[in-house]
Amino acid sequence: MHNRILIADNSAKRGWETNPICSLRGDQPESTICLILRCAFAKEIKELEEHTKSCKDS
């Protein structure tokens, strides 16, 4: 990812003031790993995207 996703942990590394807690879940620090692997909201978006792709292929 090369720290290109502009989320709380990357913003803090750049010295920007930010709330470190995930704005979608509100229960843990926001990070790239959280967003890609753990975030239920992101998983739902990915599932919708896959469903949309399968509908287009039909």
Steps between C-alpha positions, in 0.01 A plus 500: 500500500798729548307711757285657229163438660433821691369367827568602858828316550651636177371852570663494844831391345483813285451715808135579431260527793250220482273284711670159512174309550328349196212728400301206358520268800605734778651226712864470396781696336467547126772328294553354155493147642172570678345645187604216271475196726274571796254779426146364465395811306779452245414128470138589419617740229723228351210251504273751326769559240535125437122464475485787251774341290319166495176672392680669211652167392159330483 
